[in-house]
Amino acid sequence: MLAGQLDTLAREAARLKPLHLRDLLAEPGRFGRFSRRAGPLLLDFSRQKLDEPALQALGVIAEQCGWQQRRDAMFRGDLLNSSEQRPVLHTALRAADSSLPSPAPADVRAEIAHTLQRMGELVDALERDDAAAYGIPSGITDVVNLGIGGSDLGPRLAVEALAGYHSGRFRCHFLPNVDGHETAALMRRLDPRKTLVLLVSKSFTTQETLLNGAVLRQWIARAYEGDDARAAAHFVAVSANVAAAQGLGIPPERVLPMWDFVGGRYSVWSAAGLALALAIGMPNFRAFLRGAALMDDHFRSAGWRDNLPVLLALIGVWNRNGLGHAAHGVIPYLDALRELPAFLQQLEMESLGKRVSADGGELLQATVPVVWGSVGTNAQHAFFQALHQGSDVVPLDLIGAVRPGHALEHNHAALLANLLAQGAAFALGKTHAEALAEAAQGSAAGREALAAQRTFPGDRPSSTLLLDALTPESLGALIALYEHKVLVQALLWDINAFDQWGVELGKVLAKSILPVLGGAAVPDTFDASTRGLIAAIRALS
Ligand code: F6P
């Protein structure tokens, strides 16, 4: 952002500082002016510490930055990922279900349609237990998704979120980490002859995925007296590195492509979502794409004031750069969305966790806050104490569904009551006088001390996102909403949101440490801590 734009935010923040959210929420018509709907999602941001002039100032900044041009450039397939010279076309994965004509290149759309069709045919064959044409044996009951980061978090989130839509035909398991405890536990639980392994890796170079792949391959081979060819028949690969996948003995008919124009953390809409398609069936997977397309259409057609992704982005920029909050909490009031905080951690922090601009210049402003969270109401009984009365303010997204997927109406009413109550408590707080009035007994000093501890400062902002119900469509819309929020924030912060150089250094160091743990000499170049820890590990191994 430009210095002048940051000055504007600072001025607006200073102007609003003396006002409490209690005052803002008391304004007539507040909810109507600070809430918007798009399809199955309602965004209430009336509990953000914003008023009309501050919102207007943020909108002006978005317009100055040319958010519409950036949005259109993405949908068109311009080279938005400048460091890797790649277009950013995850929206093309759901373009077939859009009501707006897609500006994505025709060859890209054709390739996507072809892959979706291949994916549908594979899912269909597996559901019928008749996948001999793919070389896959019959009797598959369990599917293991081997992938990490974007090759895990999106499919895992969606498979868990849409448990109510599972066909029951397959059990889906996720094995992202290289931690052998999980791998061993999974192998103990599953029958290798009935297991299908989905090797999902855009690069097909990821250590965790390839290592677990080799372990599971040997495990399956053991069930066939060491016959590796029969073990290979239990593997399907999803990758942009098709040659490497085929190099592992997985034939072309069992390799589904990903593409350089889809970032890993934006890939759940592609064949990387195969586990999801197997869990909920292809019609529901297409409904998930339709939900995302609906959000795409909204993003492409609404002005900034009514545009949910733009509003979420502006609220994020306001909280980070105007009010100076360094963390952002995601609290879904739905156990089914328990993986949403982890998914958004990657989406936002891997995309926006940068301190230089796309052309390498130091940025003037702070960028991505720490994104974290957990499900409500569990979180209320764990860390909400700090959010209500701790010294730092953490703006929150509180997310719920109006209609439950079950008939236990009292449970659902209690869940929603908690969601609404927490947003109100964060905003309104409890004054010292109110707390004192409650502390009826004891000495004056004792009452004062207790009242101080029972005072809630309030003035703590949150947005509420209400889904009509948690369905494939609304989940698709919700994920696409956050994807587009990231695009707009990246523009405002002058960041390339589609690379992730920050993950490379650790990978290189791990490669140099691995042989040492196997017994090789410790290089002098290792730092004192690494050398000391290696010695401690060796002493116990
Ligand atoms: O290390 C980070 C990362 O590259 C993520 O961006 C990506 O989602 C993940 O690793 C997995 O990568 P791949 O799909 O290539 O195995």
XYZ file of N, CA and C and ligand atoms in Angstrom, residues 148-151 200-206 209 258 264-265 346 350 500 503-504 507, ligand 1:
79
model
N 0.175 -33.685 0.995
C 0.368 -32.763 2.123
C 0.117 -31.341 1.640
N -0.081 -30.422 2.572
C -0.358 -29.028 2.182
C -1.632 -28.984 1.352
N -1.558 -28.333 0.218
C -2.736 -28.204 -0.633
C -3.236 -29.534 -1.167
N -2.382 -30.534 -1.164
C -2.802 -31.851 -1.649
C -3.462 -32.668 -0.543
N -1.260 -37.896 -4.274
C -1.618 -36.561 -4.771
C -0.458 -35.618 -4.495
N 0.218 -35.211 -5.538
C 1.341 -34.285 -5.380
C 1.523 -33.519 -6.680
N 1.308 -32.226 -6.598
C 1.447 -31.418 -7.813
C 2.857 -31.581 -8.394
N 3.852 -31.477 -7.527
C 5.242 -31.514 -8.010
C 5.751 -32.943 -8.190
N 5.202 -33.864 -7.439
C 5.673 -35.245 -7.344
C 7.128 -35.299 -6.883
N 7.515 -34.327 -6.085
C 8.859 -34.345 -5.495
C 8.777 -34.239 -3.976
N 7.578 -34.210 -3.415
C 7.428 -33.928 -1.987
C 7.820 -35.141 -1.149
N 5.157 -37.267 0.892
C 4.217 -38.034 0.077
C 4.915 -39.225 -0.581
N -2.720 -32.460 -12.848
C -2.916 -31.122 -12.284
C -2.123 -30.219 -13.222
N -1.217 -25.345 -5.451
C -1.595 -26.473 -4.594
C -2.728 -26.124 -3.645
N -2.670 -24.950 -3.015
C -3.683 -24.594 -2.011
C -5.005 -24.160 -2.638
N -3.172 -22.306 5.639
C -2.330 -22.442 4.451
C -2.737 -21.417 3.381
N 0.315 -19.003 3.569
C 1.275 -19.359 2.521
C 1.144 -18.376 1.349
N 5.542 -19.542 -3.007
C 5.773 -19.855 -1.579
C 7.242 -20.192 -1.365
N 9.008 -21.786 1.960
C 9.004 -23.174 2.453
C 10.252 -23.934 2.002
N 11.093 -23.287 1.178
C 12.179 -24.037 0.530
C 13.374 -24.288 1.435
N 13.363 -27.292 3.666
C 13.400 -28.548 2.900
C 14.834 -28.901 2.538
O 5.923 -27.067 0.833
C 4.808 -26.327 0.491
C 4.050 -26.952 -0.645
O 4.719 -26.761 -1.829
C 2.633 -26.419 -0.735
O 2.561 -25.225 -1.406
C 1.937 -27.538 -1.400
O 0.553 -27.457 -1.264
C 2.539 -28.711 -0.673
O 3.889 -28.341 -0.459
C 2.477 -30.016 -1.385
O 3.103 -29.952 -2.628
P 2.893 -31.064 -3.717
O 1.442 -31.093 -4.063
O 3.758 -30.646 -4.868
O 3.324 -32.372 -3.135
